Amino acid sequence: MEHTREMLLLPLSSLVPSPQNVRRHTAGQIEELAALIDAQGLLHNLMVTEQVIGRGKATKVRFAVAAGERRRRALLLLQQRGRLPKSHEVLCELVPPERALEISVAENSGREALHPADEFEAFKALIDEGKGIEDVATRFGVSVLTVQRRLKLSAVSPRLLGLYRQDGINLDQLMALTLSDEHEAQERAWFEAQPWDRTPAALRRVLTAGEVEAAGSALVRFVGIEAYEAAGGVVRRDLFDDAQSRFLSDAALVQRLATDKVETLAEAVRAEGWAWVEARLDVDSHALRQFVPCEHTLRKPTKQEKEELAELDSRAVELKREGEALNDTAEWSANDAERIDLEEQAIEEHRKAIKGALKTWRTEVKQHAGVIVTVGRQGDAEVVRGLLRHADRKALAASQKATLRAGAASPGELPGDPVQLGGLVAHRGAKCSDNLLRRLAAHRTVALQVMLSRNGDVALAAVVHVFVQRVFGDEYRRAIPALQIAPQLSAHALQAVADDLKQSTAWQVLEAARLAWQERLPANAAEWFGWLIGLPQNELLDLLALCSASTLNASPNSGAASDANALAEAVGLDMADWWEPTAFGFLKHVSKAQIMDAIKEAGSEPTVEELSALKKDALVVKAVSQLAGKRWLPLPLRRPPG
């Protein structure tokens, strides 16, 4: 049936939506359509029906768009952006109102969408004609990345594109196959795989076999993509991954570049005077078990370091506030969140580097200890200083014994400077045997346990410190099991080196506290957890303090001298409150000269001549009475000089 076509040139402002338009959702792709109209002009006329609104002088004529509502909105968008004048007119076909509905249905159901493969090839044809990627993106209202992706798809094997047109392969699978530019590799990955093994992830694994994925590789982050490419390495990029994953084809080159970089860093560390320096690409916690950290001290930060730390702290506070404000906004920005996160990571790395530089080791220690230079889990360089092998520990201990026997100071040290030995402070010339040092350390440990058990705040901080060391500390101090703390009671180990320990005041006080809590605990151990939950927080802290104190071990072979001394300072430990020199516990284990020095230091009356005339046993008996109540301590039990 033929219909007379009436064409009208109508002002855009006179066009309105039609209630008879069957398409209800018209918001999609308006931007893209506007760009097409701007570049190509309006290729299809709008179909409208006439509407008369109002009566008399207020009568107005409007034209309702029965077919072409998306085009009308795109034209309005161009007009708002100044691409079309306010008086712009649109060529429309006027249709009778009774035909509006059928025309709308016919237009929306009687057309077939362009197959994506046709669109890929059309974009390729435009580029082949000499148009630039940015020009094509602008003319079609899409991003440059969209054009790049369509061009990538157009370059897939014709055999696979034909299969895609026949619905034999879906778009996600096709996108995965673009990881390779070689048609043979694409076809091999598809046709040699079993039907159930053709997922996009499986296809990507096949095409990138033997390559290094940048996102999951600490070595790639350490080397850097730019350095790898500069050395001739090829990078395969996945355009269809939002993160644009990158795969490095030459794993051997990555290893070589990383090895060279670690060796360069190690060479600089060798100039510090360590006994040995090893460069390793991978160091796990198991490999580090063969080492123990040697004692170090912390120097005071310089003025510049203090200023840098203060600036970092200030900026960290600003970023925290910025992040909190971002969380409170209605429009959350992923870019801002990522920027804040990256800057916070950079601040933490900088802070860690400054604090790490404050560690110092004595020359004597460095002559036996070493350093491992490696790559951290995040792809940063890690320099683990102050490590002792088994042989190193023996050599260092022999050196320290020789120094103590000689009673001489190392170059640059004063004769009275303390030497850290397993948490005790042994002064040069003290001449305490190893067995005696261990005995004294056991007494000091139990006294420290009592003090810690009475200080919930410090005990809580000590327990938290264990977690912090495991989670944030150096690699060689991390525990292997995930999220585990394994308390070990130290009582048996301490009694093994100090058989008089149970007679000490500290032991008896600690045992009384244990018994008091034992009486309070329910008889059935299955009820303990519920009972603990019901305890007031202050009582729970007291119990935590006692339990954590019972695990403390500050014996010379524990390797925890720094922690033990820090705890002793925090709780204000004074061993004169807990220990007196007894015959069996101390005096029989030292020389007559040391006993006489002790009596003299304590300010007792006997002269040197009187004491010298006594035999060792008689001198010991005399010393017990002379030192009683004088709060005299041997050098290893005295507080480190502040």
XYZ file of C-alpha atoms in Angstrom:
642
model
C 0.000 0.000 0.000
C 1.379 3.384 -0.989
C 1.164 6.397 1.320
C 1.721 10.001 0.386
C 4.894 11.204 2.142
C 4.763 14.708 3.572
C 8.227 16.057 4.496
C 8.538 19.010 6.891
C 11.555 21.027 8.019
C 10.751 21.561 11.717
C 12.569 23.466 14.497
C 14.269 21.061 16.914
C 12.605 22.915 19.786
C 9.139 21.922 18.469
C 9.846 18.168 18.678
C 8.617 16.263 21.758
C 8.506 12.575 22.798
C 5.486 10.597 21.632
C 3.441 8.457 24.031
C 2.985 6.026 21.134
C 6.708 5.278 20.816
C 7.053 1.597 21.819
C 10.705 1.945 22.881
C 10.690 2.915 26.562
C 14.435 2.791 27.246
C 16.216 5.334 25.106
C 19.060 6.509 27.321
C 21.746 4.112 26.068
C 24.542 5.184 23.697
C 23.239 8.752 23.250
C 26.825 10.047 23.446
C 27.988 7.706 20.701
C 24.975 8.534 18.496
C 25.538 12.279 18.996
C 29.146 11.881 17.852
C 27.996 9.973 14.766
C 25.436 12.657 13.858
C 28.011 15.376 14.449
C 30.458 13.623 12.117
C 28.104 12.153 9.483
C 24.959 14.270 9.716
C 21.433 12.915 10.300
C 21.259 9.855 8.018
C 17.627 8.897 8.782
C 14.677 11.266 9.043
C 12.467 11.404 12.117
C 8.777 10.393 11.846
C 6.371 12.682 13.682
C 2.676 13.230 14.330
C 1.108 16.660 14.759
C -0.211 17.636 18.205
C -2.290 20.739 18.986
C -1.957 21.918 22.569
C -4.261 24.518 24.216
C -7.203 26.556 22.861
C -7.764 29.924 21.247
C -4.832 32.291 21.356
C -2.900 29.865 23.613
C -2.932 27.177 20.965
C 0.489 25.662 20.218
C 1.516 23.087 17.657
C 4.026 20.424 18.633
C 5.290 17.384 16.756
C 5.570 14.086 18.660
C 8.414 11.801 17.540
C 6.942 8.365 16.849
C 10.216 6.992 15.410
C 13.643 8.496 16.148
C 13.519 9.473 19.830
C 17.217 8.568 20.346
C 18.121 10.772 17.376
C 16.066 13.649 18.852
C 17.910 13.372 22.186
C 21.276 13.202 20.434
C 20.422 16.377 18.470
C 19.405 18.130 21.700
C 22.722 17.094 23.274
C 24.644 18.573 20.348
C 22.571 21.748 20.620
C 23.326 22.044 24.355
C 27.040 21.732 23.589
C 26.915 24.423 20.958
C 27.440 22.064 18.041
C 24.021 23.040 16.602
C 22.383 26.505 16.575
C 19.291 27.181 18.704
C 17.256 27.629 15.513
C 18.361 24.277 14.068
C 15.701 22.599 11.904
C 15.258 18.863 11.373
C 13.849 17.150 8.277
C 10.891 15.007 9.435
C 8.204 12.889 7.814
C 4.676 13.686 8.979
C 2.513 10.591 9.509
C -1.150 10.285 10.588
C -1.672 9.667 14.339
C -3.400 6.352 13.626
C -0.183 5.039 12.014
C 2.234 6.246 14.718
C 2.101 3.079 16.786
C 2.620 0.643 13.893
C 5.490 2.740 12.515
C 7.200 2.714 15.908
C 6.849 -1.070 16.155
C 8.058 -1.584 12.604
C 11.163 0.564 13.045
C 12.248 -1.140 16.294
C 11.521 -4.739 15.292
C 12.144 -4.784 11.591
C 15.873 -4.020 11.668
C 18.841 -6.292 12.357
C 21.723 -5.091 14.488
C 25.151 -4.971 12.889
C 27.188 -8.065 13.763
C 30.175 -7.133 15.957
C 32.558 -8.779 13.478
C 31.261 -6.446 10.756
C 31.923 -3.511 13.055
C 35.499 -4.723 13.778
C 36.247 -4.954 10.063
C 34.601 -1.593 9.344
C 36.874 0.124 11.855
C 39.888 -1.600 10.299
C 38.819 -0.410 6.855
C 38.644 3.196 8.104
C 42.166 2.939 9.549
C 43.405 1.354 6.310
C 41.985 4.355 4.447
C 44.376 6.560 6.388
C 42.218 7.817 9.243
C 43.913 7.995 12.643
C 42.718 6.067 15.689
C 41.872 9.268 17.596
C 39.984 10.637 14.582
C 37.882 7.470 14.307
C 37.202 7.543 18.061
C 35.998 11.140 17.846
C 33.807 10.585 14.788
C 32.053 7.591 16.366
C 31.865 8.902 19.917
C 33.934 6.125 21.493
C 37.226 6.024 23.416
C 40.618 5.449 21.818
C 40.856 2.188 23.785
C 37.573 1.004 22.234
C 38.959 1.605 18.748
C 42.195 -0.196 19.659
C 40.222 -3.155 20.982
C 38.075 -3.403 17.833
C 41.171 -3.263 15.659
C 42.734 -6.010 17.771
C 39.648 -8.182 17.253
C 39.651 -7.497 13.521
C 43.181 -8.949 13.364
C 42.171 -12.345 14.767
C 42.548 -15.366 12.483
C 39.888 -15.228 9.688
C 39.051 -18.841 10.478
C 38.231 -17.919 14.085
C 36.319 -14.773 13.046
C 34.222 -16.943 10.748
C 33.531 -19.250 13.660
C 32.537 -16.204 15.733
C 30.010 -15.148 13.082
C 28.473 -18.635 13.322
C 28.288 -18.444 17.156
C 30.902 -21.190 17.438
C 33.012 -19.018 19.724
C 31.893 -16.228 22.050
C 33.283 -12.723 22.377
C 35.113 -13.360 25.694
C 36.944 -16.302 24.135
C 37.795 -14.245 21.067
C 39.196 -11.474 23.252
C 41.380 -13.975 25.117
C 42.829 -15.224 21.817
C 43.997 -11.690 20.896
C 46.837 -12.119 23.417
C 48.775 -13.589 20.500
C 49.159 -11.803 17.149
C 50.041 -15.069 15.379
C 47.110 -16.742 13.649
C 48.724 -20.149 13.970
C 49.104 -19.770 17.729
C 45.494 -18.562 18.034
C 44.145 -21.508 16.041
C 46.346 -24.010 17.868
C 45.169 -22.721 21.252
C 41.532 -23.086 20.178
C 41.389 -26.208 18.044
C 43.846 -28.320 20.070
C 41.970 -27.679 23.328
C 39.148 -29.860 24.555
C 35.714 -28.149 24.466
C 35.628 -27.943 28.264
C 39.073 -26.369 28.324
C 38.303 -23.342 26.159
C 37.448 -20.860 28.879
C 39.022 -17.392 28.436
C 41.343 -18.056 31.398
C 42.467 -21.414 29.948
C 43.129 -19.862 26.533
C 45.194 -17.101 28.119
C 47.273 -19.672 30.032
C 48.029 -21.546 26.803
C 49.050 -18.397 24.925
C 51.265 -17.086 27.750
C 52.866 -20.381 28.818
C 56.446 -19.807 29.965
C 55.980 -16.032 30.211
C 56.055 -13.880 33.345
C 52.870 -12.066 34.341
C 53.921 -8.627 35.536
C 51.125 -8.159 38.060
C 52.111 -11.184 40.144
C 55.890 -10.950 39.879
C 58.044 -9.210 42.462
C 61.034 -9.555 40.113
C 59.237 -7.637 37.340
C 58.381 -4.817 39.739
C 61.996 -4.828 40.945
C 63.472 -4.689 37.440
C 60.825 -2.405 35.926
C 58.981 -2.810 32.625
C 60.903 0.071 31.061
C 64.303 -1.461 31.892
C 63.152 -4.828 30.552
C 61.977 -3.319 27.256
C 65.152 -1.236 26.984
C 67.121 -4.493 27.197
C 65.190 -5.887 24.226
C 62.452 -7.733 26.093
C 59.015 -8.121 24.522
C 55.867 -7.329 26.519
C 52.505 -8.809 25.624
C 49.613 -6.582 26.741
C 46.008 -7.670 27.267
C 43.888 -4.801 25.932
C 40.692 -6.423 27.179
C 41.736 -6.561 30.812
C 40.758 -3.389 32.684
C 44.155 -3.531 34.403
C 45.734 -4.186 30.968
C 47.736 -7.170 32.240
C 51.232 -7.471 30.857
C 53.164 -10.652 30.128
C 56.932 -10.637 29.682
C 57.983 -13.209 27.117
C 61.649 -13.554 28.162
C 61.740 -14.950 31.715
C 65.496 -15.517 31.501
C 66.071 -11.836 30.721
C 64.010 -10.843 33.764
C 66.154 -13.116 35.946
C 69.389 -11.730 34.493
C 68.377 -8.097 34.942
C 67.215 -8.761 38.511
C 70.472 -10.579 39.329
C 72.563 -7.711 37.944
C 70.569 -5.157 39.941
C 70.841 -7.130 43.204
C 74.591 -7.614 42.663
C 75.025 -3.872 42.165
C 73.224 -3.189 45.450
C 75.279 -5.864 47.222
C 78.515 -4.295 45.987
C 77.593 -1.037 47.711
C 76.807 -2.894 50.965
C 80.184 -4.696 50.888
C 81.857 -1.353 51.463
C 80.235 -1.224 54.937
C 82.762 -3.736 56.303
C 80.666 -6.853 56.867
C 82.308 -10.295 56.986
C 80.171 -11.482 54.072
C 77.458 -10.153 51.763
C 75.236 -12.431 49.684
C 73.007 -11.371 46.780
C 69.952 -13.603 46.374
C 66.851 -13.193 44.254
C 64.633 -15.257 46.516
C 64.961 -15.766 50.255
C 62.161 -17.581 52.081
C 61.688 -17.942 55.810
C 63.029 -21.509 55.725
C 66.307 -20.396 54.163
C 66.710 -17.725 56.823
C 66.402 -20.169 59.704
C 70.104 -20.911 59.451
C 70.802 -17.345 60.571
C 70.173 -15.457 63.798
C 70.191 -11.671 64.069
C 73.045 -10.222 66.047
C 72.586 -7.430 68.554
C 72.422 -3.871 67.299
C 71.889 -0.454 68.791
C 69.896 2.488 67.505
C 71.622 5.784 66.980
C 69.719 9.000 67.482
C 68.203 10.354 64.261
C 69.816 13.428 62.774
C 67.974 16.718 62.599
C 67.161 16.088 58.935
C 65.878 12.567 59.681
C 63.664 13.896 62.474
C 62.243 16.520 60.128
C 61.618 13.918 57.418
C 59.861 11.586 59.858
C 57.729 14.466 61.148
C 56.768 15.418 57.584
C 55.881 11.810 56.789
C 53.744 11.542 59.919
C 51.983 14.796 59.080
C 51.284 13.734 55.518
C 50.047 10.318 56.710
C 47.508 12.071 58.958
C 46.363 14.226 56.025
C 45.911 11.170 53.816
C 43.947 9.405 56.544
C 41.565 12.355 56.800
C 41.331 12.527 53.026
C 40.452 8.833 52.891
C 37.804 9.210 55.593
C 36.266 12.145 53.728
C 36.292 10.104 50.527
C 34.394 7.285 52.230
C 31.725 9.749 53.356
C 31.050 11.132 49.870
C 28.205 9.862 47.722
C 30.429 9.557 44.634
C 33.324 7.321 45.630
C 36.351 7.733 43.370
C 38.457 4.632 42.718
C 41.251 6.794 41.265
C 41.471 8.910 44.415
C 41.390 5.816 46.619
C 44.229 4.254 44.620
C 46.250 7.485 44.779
C 45.871 7.647 48.568
C 46.787 3.983 48.945
C 49.906 4.311 46.786
C 51.092 7.410 48.629
C 50.523 5.737 52.007
C 52.621 2.783 50.826
C 55.369 5.157 49.691
C 55.308 6.937 53.068
C 55.603 3.646 54.936
C 58.529 2.546 52.746
C 60.300 5.876 53.302
C 59.700 5.701 57.041
C 60.974 2.120 57.137
C 64.117 3.126 55.247
C 64.884 5.989 57.653
C 64.370 3.837 60.739
C 66.374 1.016 59.227
C 69.286 3.408 58.720
C 69.337 4.113 62.486
C 70.562 0.587 63.254
C 74.251 0.359 64.054
C 76.537 -2.574 64.777
C 79.864 -2.592 66.561
C 82.934 -3.222 64.415
C 83.655 -6.446 66.323
C 80.194 -7.774 65.425
C 80.408 -6.735 61.759
C 83.689 -8.637 61.442
C 81.751 -11.877 62.027
C 78.235 -11.092 60.768
C 76.903 -10.669 57.273
C 74.175 -9.286 55.043
C 71.706 -10.714 52.547
C 70.585 -8.454 49.709
C 67.410 -9.739 48.087
C 64.090 -8.801 46.492
C 61.108 -8.299 48.791
C 57.606 -9.586 48.216
C 56.475 -6.196 46.920
C 59.333 -5.943 44.448
C 61.490 -3.599 46.502
C 65.102 -4.181 47.476
C 65.544 -5.718 50.929
C 68.847 -5.515 52.755
C 68.888 -7.769 55.829
C 71.912 -6.765 57.894
C 73.438 -8.314 60.987
C 72.980 -12.053 60.303
C 75.044 -14.712 62.020
C 75.643 -18.239 60.751
C 76.385 -21.019 63.242
C 80.120 -20.677 62.622
C 79.846 -16.877 62.873
C 78.182 -17.173 66.294
C 80.983 -19.368 67.584
C 83.641 -17.020 66.273
C 81.902 -13.963 67.729
C 81.458 -15.646 71.126
C 85.142 -16.641 71.174
C 86.128 -13.093 70.294
C 83.970 -11.647 73.068
C 85.373 -14.140 75.606
C 88.887 -13.223 74.610
C 88.069 -9.555 75.009
C 86.532 -10.142 78.435
C 89.509 -12.202 79.570
C 91.908 -9.541 78.416
C 89.845 -6.882 80.105
C 90.784 -4.532 77.318
C 88.552 -2.333 75.254
C 88.272 -2.399 71.504
C 89.556 0.645 69.652
C 87.259 3.552 70.152
C 85.609 2.079 73.286
C 86.090 3.123 76.899
C 87.176 0.456 79.396
C 83.883 0.679 81.216
C 81.635 0.372 78.135
C 78.999 -2.347 78.493
C 78.836 -5.339 76.175
C 75.396 -6.886 75.536
C 75.353 -10.602 76.363
C 71.948 -12.245 76.117
C 70.025 -9.446 77.780
C 72.612 -8.898 80.536
C 75.129 -6.098 80.664
C 78.629 -7.531 81.143
C 81.363 -4.963 81.636
C 84.837 -5.599 80.406
C 86.871 -6.937 83.243
C 83.833 -8.456 85.033
C 85.228 -11.952 84.289
C 81.951 -13.807 84.902
C 81.877 -17.331 83.522
C 79.274 -18.308 80.954
C 77.554 -20.559 83.500
C 77.336 -17.724 86.004
C 76.017 -15.344 83.378
C 73.267 -17.814 82.557
C 72.447 -18.240 86.255
C 72.206 -14.482 86.761
C 70.131 -14.138 83.614
C 67.643 -16.704 84.942
C 67.193 -14.720 88.160
C 66.824 -11.517 86.206
C 64.255 -13.189 83.945
C 62.017 -14.316 86.824
C 62.227 -10.901 88.456
C 61.299 -9.320 85.142
C 58.382 -11.745 84.872
C 57.050 -10.506 88.216
C 57.371 -6.877 87.156
C 55.710 -7.572 83.815
C 52.887 -9.530 85.446
C 52.080 -6.409 87.476
C 52.026 -4.093 84.498
C 49.105 -4.935 82.193
C 49.800 -2.078 79.804
C 53.375 -3.148 79.157
C 52.371 -6.815 78.974
C 49.684 -6.035 76.429
C 52.158 -4.013 74.394
C 54.636 -6.913 74.596
C 52.062 -9.372 73.234
C 51.050 -6.974 70.476
C 54.740 -6.518 69.711
C 55.002 -10.246 68.972
C 52.277 -9.916 66.351
C 53.767 -6.747 64.899
C 57.153 -8.410 64.534
C 55.600 -11.343 62.710
C 53.374 -9.271 60.419
C 55.547 -6.226 59.728
C 59.041 -7.233 60.814
C 62.072 -8.378 58.893
C 61.665 -11.581 56.934
C 63.969 -13.601 59.147
C 61.825 -12.865 62.209
C 58.555 -14.040 60.680
C 56.924 -17.298 61.707
C 56.124 -19.836 58.991
C 52.540 -20.789 60.054
C 49.794 -18.315 59.134
C 48.394 -16.182 61.962
C 49.952 -18.163 64.800
C 51.446 -17.279 68.131
C 53.012 -20.151 70.048
C 53.729 -19.326 73.722
C 56.483 -21.361 75.361
C 56.740 -21.313 79.141
C 60.307 -20.616 80.195
C 60.293 -22.094 83.727
C 61.995 -25.393 82.915
C 64.673 -23.785 80.768
C 65.447 -21.255 83.518
C 65.623 -23.899 86.276
C 68.042 -25.903 84.165
C 70.653 -23.124 84.433
C 69.784 -21.846 87.932
C 68.977 -24.645 90.390
C 68.489 -22.124 93.218
C 65.743 -20.297 91.325
C 62.817 -21.687 93.335
C 64.252 -20.152 96.502
C 64.267 -16.667 95.006
C 61.769 -14.010 96.052
C 60.709 -13.415 92.459
C 59.881 -17.084 91.848
C 57.794 -17.281 95.024
C 55.856 -14.111 94.162
C 55.188 -15.369 90.648
C 54.116 -18.797 91.888
C 51.706 -17.226 94.374
C 50.089 -15.234 91.557
C 49.778 -18.376 89.427
C 48.122 -20.317 92.253
C 45.675 -17.475 92.907
C 44.510 -17.525 89.304
C 44.503 -21.337 89.231
C 41.986 -21.358 92.070
C 39.724 -18.943 90.185
C 39.670 -20.887 86.918
C 36.705 -23.266 86.432
C 37.543 -26.919 87.103
C 36.411 -27.848 83.600
C 38.843 -26.472 80.996
C 36.054 -26.459 78.402
C 34.453 -23.609 80.371
C 37.550 -21.400 80.430
C 36.837 -19.409 77.280
C 33.321 -18.426 78.323
C 34.614 -17.553 81.777
C 37.363 -15.357 80.322
C 34.855 -13.486 78.168
C 32.922 -12.617 81.300
C 35.951 -11.201 83.141
C 36.173 -7.405 83.586
C 38.737 -5.937 81.229
C 41.106 -4.869 83.988
C 41.189 -8.426 85.376
C 41.638 -9.869 81.893
C 44.627 -7.566 81.411
C 46.092 -8.743 84.728
C 45.776 -12.362 83.616
C 47.260 -11.529 80.214
C 50.177 -9.847 81.943
C 50.842 -12.934 84.061
C 50.564 -15.348 81.116
C 52.744 -13.305 78.771
C 55.285 -12.780 81.560
C 55.501 -16.556 82.053
C 56.759 -16.955 78.475
C 59.539 -14.392 78.851
C 63.058 -15.692 78.373
C 66.018 -13.351 78.642
C 68.722 -16.002 78.909
C 71.933 -15.414 76.941
C 71.066 -17.971 74.249
C 67.556 -16.643 73.611
C 68.763 -13.952 71.203
C 66.303 -11.464 72.693
C 68.634 -9.086 74.492
C 67.229 -5.897 72.967
C 63.637 -6.837 73.751
C 64.528 -7.921 77.292
C 66.346 -4.675 78.041
C 63.503 -2.624 76.575
C 60.981 -4.480 78.755
C 63.167 -4.064 81.836
C 63.334 -0.334 81.235
C 59.591 -0.095 80.561
C 58.636 -1.797 83.853
C 61.408 -0.143 85.871
C 63.202 -3.348 86.880
C 65.757 -2.946 89.649
C 67.347 -6.299 90.455
C 68.341 -5.085 93.921
C 64.665 -5.528 94.837
C 64.734 -9.203 93.860
C 68.230 -10.603 94.260
C 70.994 -10.802 96.864
C 74.409 -12.457 96.483
C 74.169 -15.827 98.232
C 76.941 -18.311 98.760
C 75.478 -20.984 96.524
C 73.941 -18.653 93.929
C 76.887 -16.325 93.302
C 79.823 -16.069 95.681
C 81.121 -19.621 95.183
C 81.206 -19.013 91.434
C 83.588 -16.016 91.469
C 87.174 -15.460 92.584
C 88.327 -14.151 95.962
C 89.369 -10.909 94.286
C 85.860 -10.379 92.931
C 84.340 -11.119 96.364
C 86.632 -8.569 98.001
C 85.780 -5.997 95.299
C 82.109 -6.579 96.007
C 82.494 -6.047 99.761
C 84.508 -2.922 99.105
C 81.957 -1.537 96.606
C 79.168 -2.190 99.101
C 80.983 0.030 101.626
C 81.594 -2.649 104.255
C 84.135 -2.191 107.043
C 86.709 -5.011 106.694
C 90.036 -4.007 105.175
C 91.650 -5.667 102.228
C 94.290 -7.177 104.534
C 91.649 -8.782 106.733
C 89.783 -10.247 103.785
C 92.917 -11.489 102.032
C 93.870 -13.538 105.070
C 90.642 -15.534 104.865
C 90.294 -18.766 102.912
C 87.709 -18.906 100.115
C 84.966 -20.638 102.162
C 85.443 -18.298 105.119
C 85.488 -15.309 102.785
C 82.204 -16.450 101.247
C 80.569 -16.687 104.698
C 81.949 -13.252 105.586
C 80.712 -11.757 102.300
C 77.165 -13.066 102.798
C 76.830 -11.121 106.035
C 78.688 -8.060 104.768
C 76.585 -7.763 101.572
C 73.200 -8.517 103.141
C 70.812 -5.589 102.742
C 73.385 -3.442 100.897
C 71.580 -3.724 97.508
C 74.888 -4.560 95.842
C 74.643 -6.050 92.373
C 77.268 -7.606 90.100
C 77.796 -5.707 86.883
C 75.714 -8.094 84.723
C 72.614 -7.372 86.818
C 72.990 -3.621 86.949
C 70.917 -1.367 84.759
C 72.522 -0.400 81.464
C 73.911 3.119 81.700
C 71.427 5.628 80.347
